Short mmCIF file of C-alpha atoms in Angstrom, two decimals:
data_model
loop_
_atom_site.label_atom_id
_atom_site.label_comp_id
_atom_site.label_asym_id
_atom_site.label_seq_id
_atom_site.Cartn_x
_atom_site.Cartn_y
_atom_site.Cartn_z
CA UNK A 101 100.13 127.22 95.42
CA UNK A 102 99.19 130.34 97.55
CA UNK A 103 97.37 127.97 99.45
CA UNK A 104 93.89 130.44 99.84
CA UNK A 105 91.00 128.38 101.01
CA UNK A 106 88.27 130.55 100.49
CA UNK A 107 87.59 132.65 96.91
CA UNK A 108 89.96 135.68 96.24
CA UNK A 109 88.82 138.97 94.07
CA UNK A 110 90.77 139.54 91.17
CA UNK A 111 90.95 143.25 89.09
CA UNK A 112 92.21 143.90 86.41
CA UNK A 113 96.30 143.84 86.37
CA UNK A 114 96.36 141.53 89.23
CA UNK A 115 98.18 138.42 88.83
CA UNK A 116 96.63 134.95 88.99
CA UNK A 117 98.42 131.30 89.58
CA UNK A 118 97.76 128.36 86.97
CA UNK A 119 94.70 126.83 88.28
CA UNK A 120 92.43 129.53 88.92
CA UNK A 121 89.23 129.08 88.64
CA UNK A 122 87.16 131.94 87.24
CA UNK A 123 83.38 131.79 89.30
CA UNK A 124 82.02 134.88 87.87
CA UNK A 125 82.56 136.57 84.72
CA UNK A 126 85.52 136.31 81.84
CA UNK A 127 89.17 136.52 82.49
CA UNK A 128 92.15 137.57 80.04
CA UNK A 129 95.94 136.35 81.16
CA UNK A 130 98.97 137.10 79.53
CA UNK A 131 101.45 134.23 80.69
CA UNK A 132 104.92 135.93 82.18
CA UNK A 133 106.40 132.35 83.40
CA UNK A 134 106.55 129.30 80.78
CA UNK A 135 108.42 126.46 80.93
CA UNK A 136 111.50 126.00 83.75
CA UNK A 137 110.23 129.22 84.52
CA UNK A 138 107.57 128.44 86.66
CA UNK A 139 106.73 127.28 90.27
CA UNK A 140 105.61 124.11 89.25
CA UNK A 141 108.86 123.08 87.13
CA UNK A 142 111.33 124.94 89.84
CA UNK A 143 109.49 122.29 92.63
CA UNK A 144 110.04 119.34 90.01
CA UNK A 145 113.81 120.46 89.67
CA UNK A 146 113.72 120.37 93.10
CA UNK A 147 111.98 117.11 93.57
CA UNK A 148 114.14 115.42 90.86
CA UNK A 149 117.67 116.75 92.23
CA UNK A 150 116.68 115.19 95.70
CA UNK A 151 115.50 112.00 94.24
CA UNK A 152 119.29 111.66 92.64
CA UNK A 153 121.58 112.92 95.35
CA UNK A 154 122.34 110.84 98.47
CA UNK A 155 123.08 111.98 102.08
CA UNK A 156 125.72 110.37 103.80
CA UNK A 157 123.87 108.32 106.17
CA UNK A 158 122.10 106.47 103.21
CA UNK A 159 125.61 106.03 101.51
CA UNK A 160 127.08 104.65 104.46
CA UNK A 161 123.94 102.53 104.83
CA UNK A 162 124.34 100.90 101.77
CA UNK A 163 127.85 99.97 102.40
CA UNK A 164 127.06 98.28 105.36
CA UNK A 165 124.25 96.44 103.39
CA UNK A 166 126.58 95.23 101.18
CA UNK A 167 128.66 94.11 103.88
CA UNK A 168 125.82 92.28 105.33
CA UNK A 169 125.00 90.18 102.57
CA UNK A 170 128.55 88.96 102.13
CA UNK A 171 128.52 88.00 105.48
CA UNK A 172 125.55 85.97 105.41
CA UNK A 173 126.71 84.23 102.69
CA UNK A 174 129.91 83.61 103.98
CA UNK A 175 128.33 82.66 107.04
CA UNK A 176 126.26 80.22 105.06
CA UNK A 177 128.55 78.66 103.53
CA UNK A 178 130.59 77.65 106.17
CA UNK A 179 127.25 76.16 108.17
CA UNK A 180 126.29 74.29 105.01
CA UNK A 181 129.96 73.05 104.90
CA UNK A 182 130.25 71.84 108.20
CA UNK A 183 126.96 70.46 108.65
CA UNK A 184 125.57 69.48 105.15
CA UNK A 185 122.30 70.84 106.99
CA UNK A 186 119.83 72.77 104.42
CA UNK A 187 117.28 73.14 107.55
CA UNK A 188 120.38 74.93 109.44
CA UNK A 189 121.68 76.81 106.39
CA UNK A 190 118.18 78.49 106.36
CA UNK A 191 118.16 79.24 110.20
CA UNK A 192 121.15 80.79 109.29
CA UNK A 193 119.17 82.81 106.49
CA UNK A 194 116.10 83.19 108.33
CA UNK A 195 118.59 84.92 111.90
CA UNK A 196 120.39 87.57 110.02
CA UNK A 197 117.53 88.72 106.99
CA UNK A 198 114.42 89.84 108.71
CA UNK A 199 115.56 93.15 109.76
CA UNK A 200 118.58 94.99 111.22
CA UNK A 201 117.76 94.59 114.28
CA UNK A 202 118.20 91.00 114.52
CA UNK A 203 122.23 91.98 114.45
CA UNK A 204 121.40 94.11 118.14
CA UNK A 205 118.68 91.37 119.01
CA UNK A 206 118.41 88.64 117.50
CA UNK A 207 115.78 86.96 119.48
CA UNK A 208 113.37 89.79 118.10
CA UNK A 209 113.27 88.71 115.10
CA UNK A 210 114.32 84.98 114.88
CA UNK A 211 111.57 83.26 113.58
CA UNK A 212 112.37 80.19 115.65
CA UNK A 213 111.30 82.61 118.62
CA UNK A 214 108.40 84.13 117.58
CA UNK A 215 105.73 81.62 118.77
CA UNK A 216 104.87 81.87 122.38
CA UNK A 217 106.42 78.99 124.71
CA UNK A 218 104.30 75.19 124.95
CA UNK A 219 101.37 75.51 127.32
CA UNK A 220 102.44 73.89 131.16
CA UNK A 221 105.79 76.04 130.74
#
């Protein structure tokens, strides 16, 4: 934790972190942090209280996820109901799930675009 890279002398009455390592000699500790007390469970806390809180920009994130899916399925519907296609209602699928960024560009990520033009094009 104090992040020292080389060996540090101890004395007596000087205060040592969990996980030293004694090289020479015997040591005695009297522990004055157990528990939530210490640096290790504060940093957990920490961890844990980050893992369950959500910024803003990952709330609003998920709400437009949400909204995406409904629209593909919506939009899915309606080409299967027109068309009675299952190879369309995929390309449907296979356009708007690869990424977000098919929404901005769509030939990015379209899988019916991905493989370079015939030769003697």
């Amino acid at each position: 934790m104090t992040g020292e890279d080389l060996p540090v002398r101890k004395e007596q009455r000087h205060r040592v972190v969990a996980g030293s390592v004694v090289e020479e000699g015997r040591i005695r500790i009297e522990a004055q942090r157990v528990g939530s007390d210490t640096t290790t469970a504060r940093v957990a806390n920490f961890i844990q209280s980050s893992l369950e809180s959500r910024s803003d920009t990952q709330r609003m994130a998920d709400e437009l996820a949400d909204k995406r899916v409904w629209f593909t399925l919506i939009t899915g519907g309606l080409v299967y109901a027109v068309t009675r296609d299952l190879t369309r209602l995929q390309s449907v699928f296979w356009w708007i799930i690869p990424a977000p960024s098919s929404w901005v560009h769509p030939w990015r990520s379209s899988p019916v675009c991905t493989a370079p033009p015939p030769t003697g094009y």
